[in-house]
């Protein structure tokens, strides 16, 4: 299995975000996150989906029956009642570790924690089996066909995620950290560089922080089909050519 293929990375990101990977598989995927920017993008997409689904579901309350089942699962059957036929008889003392666990379970904190855990599990199950119930798009085996880029600075620190659906007209931007290297009186502008060496073309201006969307004059397929690199430059307002380089990274096809 080629773990670097986009479809495989998306499936691994789904299982990682859902908590379904084994410890060994999680460590392997975490190495891929450091090596493959597309893997980080796929994981961010699945985490956003799960968070949206989890927030849309009501919190669950834990019944006394469930609490008793949990206690039995942890500690086994209750201790036998002491023999009260003689005054000298004394109840058997619970082992110290069991007494600590019973006191821990008796506290009120675990009820909302258990409810949140069950709610999260239910959210994952519903989203994977019936995503339409939460207003999400139908389940897919992979992410939608898109052009994506993860841009980093000269030191290799990630700074920007760029994505746009293959036949869409919107570019989604997410700044991972503020552009501290942007000089005063300059604009951070995103440029696309075609593979054939043609002149780069301007995509748009980045936000100061957080997320933003840029409207395109044509579909991503028409604009980015021959683009292999994206870059952010510090440009003077109205400049016709790129200025000082701030961030750069490959433009990949996710399909």
PDB file of N, CA and C in Angstrom, residues 13-14 16-19 45-55 120 123-124 127-128 136:
ATOM      1  N   UNK A  13      -6.091   9.702   7.499  1.00  0.00           N
ATOM      2  CA  UNK A  13      -6.466  10.899   8.260  1.00  0.00           C
ATOM      3  C   UNK A  13      -7.839  10.725   8.905  1.00  0.00           C
ATOM      4  N   UNK A  14      -8.759  10.097   8.188  1.00  0.00           N
ATOM      5  CA  UNK A  14     -10.096   9.843   8.739  1.00  0.00           C
ATOM      6  C   UNK A  14     -10.020   8.946   9.968  1.00  0.00           C
ATOM      7  N   UNK A  16      -7.363   8.365  11.830  1.00  0.00           N
ATOM      8  CA  UNK A  16      -6.584   9.032  12.887  1.00  0.00           C
ATOM      9  C   UNK A  16      -7.467  10.008  13.660  1.00  0.00           C
ATOM     10  N   UNK A  17      -8.235  10.835  12.935  1.00  0.00           N
ATOM     11  CA  UNK A  17      -9.098  11.813  13.595  1.00  0.00           C
ATOM     12  C   UNK A  17     -10.210  11.128  14.382  1.00  0.00           C
ATOM     13  N   UNK A  18     -10.641   9.945  13.920  1.00  0.00           N
ATOM     14  CA  UNK A  18     -11.714   9.218  14.607  1.00  0.00           C
ATOM     15  C   UNK A  18     -11.204   8.370  15.754  1.00  0.00           C
ATOM     16  N   UNK A  19      -9.874   8.254  15.904  1.00  0.00           N
ATOM     17  CA  UNK A  19      -9.313   7.436  16.973  1.00  0.00           C
ATOM     18  C   UNK A  19      -9.357   5.951  16.698  1.00  0.00           C
ATOM     19  N   UNK A  45      -8.972  18.678   7.519  1.00  0.00           N
ATOM     20  CA  UNK A  45     -10.327  18.612   6.965  1.00  0.00           C
ATOM     21  C   UNK A  45     -11.196  17.650   7.776  1.00  0.00           C
ATOM     22  N   UNK A  46     -10.656  16.487   8.130  1.00  0.00           N
ATOM     23  CA  UNK A  46     -11.441  15.525   8.907  1.00  0.00           C
ATOM     24  C   UNK A  46     -11.692  16.015  10.324  1.00  0.00           C
ATOM     25  N   UNK A  47     -10.725  16.674  10.944  1.00  0.00           N
ATOM     26  CA  UNK A  47     -10.935  17.214  12.285  1.00  0.00           C
ATOM     27  C   UNK A  47     -12.029  18.269  12.273  1.00  0.00           C
ATOM     28  N   UNK A  48     -12.058  19.092  11.214  1.00  0.00           N
ATOM     29  CA  UNK A  48     -13.115  20.099  11.115  1.00  0.00           C
ATOM     30  C   UNK A  48     -14.483  19.444  10.953  1.00  0.00           C
ATOM     31  N   UNK A  49     -14.560  18.373  10.164  1.00  0.00           N
ATOM     32  CA  UNK A  49     -15.834  17.676   9.980  1.00  0.00           C
ATOM     33  C   UNK A  49     -16.320  17.064  11.294  1.00  0.00           C
ATOM     34  N   UNK A  50     -15.406  16.417  12.008  1.00  0.00           N
ATOM     35  CA  UNK A  50     -15.791  15.780  13.267  1.00  0.00           C
ATOM     36  C   UNK A  50     -16.210  16.822  14.304  1.00  0.00           C
ATOM     37  N   UNK A  51     -15.500  17.949  14.347  1.00  0.00           N
ATOM     38  CA  UNK A  51     -15.863  18.993  15.306  1.00  0.00           C
ATOM     39  C   UNK A  51     -17.237  19.566  14.995  1.00  0.00           C
ATOM     40  N   UNK A  52     -17.527  19.768  13.714  1.00  0.00           N
ATOM     41  CA  UNK A  52     -18.837  20.281  13.320  1.00  0.00           C
ATOM     42  C   UNK A  52     -19.942  19.312  13.712  1.00  0.00           C
ATOM     43  N   UNK A  53     -19.699  18.014  13.481  1.00  0.00           N
ATOM     44  CA  UNK A  53     -20.713  17.025  13.800  1.00  0.00           C
ATOM     45  C   UNK A  53     -20.903  16.907  15.305  1.00  0.00           C
ATOM     46  N   UNK A  54     -19.805  16.908  16.057  1.00  0.00           N
ATOM     47  CA  UNK A  54     -19.884  16.761  17.506  1.00  0.00           C
ATOM     48  C   UNK A  54     -20.631  17.931  18.130  1.00  0.00           C
ATOM     49  N   UNK A  55     -20.389  19.141  17.614  1.00  0.00           N
ATOM     50  CA  UNK A  55     -21.050  20.325  18.175  1.00  0.00           C
ATOM     51  C   UNK A  55     -22.535  20.371  17.853  1.00  0.00           C
ATOM     52  N   UNK A 120     -19.192  12.109  21.491  1.00  0.00           N
ATOM     53  CA  UNK A 120     -18.204  12.111  20.415  1.00  0.00           C
ATOM     54  C   UNK A 120     -18.237  10.830  19.611  1.00  0.00           C
ATOM     55  N   UNK A 123     -21.220  10.908  17.450  1.00  0.00           N
ATOM     56  CA  UNK A 123     -21.025  11.849  16.345  1.00  0.00           C
ATOM     57  C   UNK A 123     -20.210  11.220  15.228  1.00  0.00           C
ATOM     58  N   UNK A 124     -19.140  10.523  15.603  1.00  0.00           N
ATOM     59  CA  UNK A 124     -18.301   9.868  14.596  1.00  0.00           C
ATOM     60  C   UNK A 124     -19.098   8.820  13.842  1.00  0.00           C
ATOM     61  N   UNK A 127     -21.702  10.476  11.533  1.00  0.00           N
ATOM     62  CA  UNK A 127     -21.088  11.182  10.420  1.00  0.00           C
ATOM     63  C   UNK A 127     -20.566  10.212   9.364  1.00  0.00           C
ATOM     64  N   UNK A 128     -19.994   9.084   9.833  1.00  0.00           N
ATOM     65  CA  UNK A 128     -19.446   8.136   8.888  1.00  0.00           C
ATOM     66  C   UNK A 128     -20.528   7.344   8.163  1.00  0.00           C
ATOM     67  N   UNK A 136     -24.120  17.533   6.175  1.00  0.00           N
ATOM     68  CA  UNK A 136     -22.847  17.450   5.493  1.00  0.00           C
ATOM     69  C   UNK A 136     -23.053  16.825   4.127  1.00  0.00           C
TER      70      UNK A 136
END
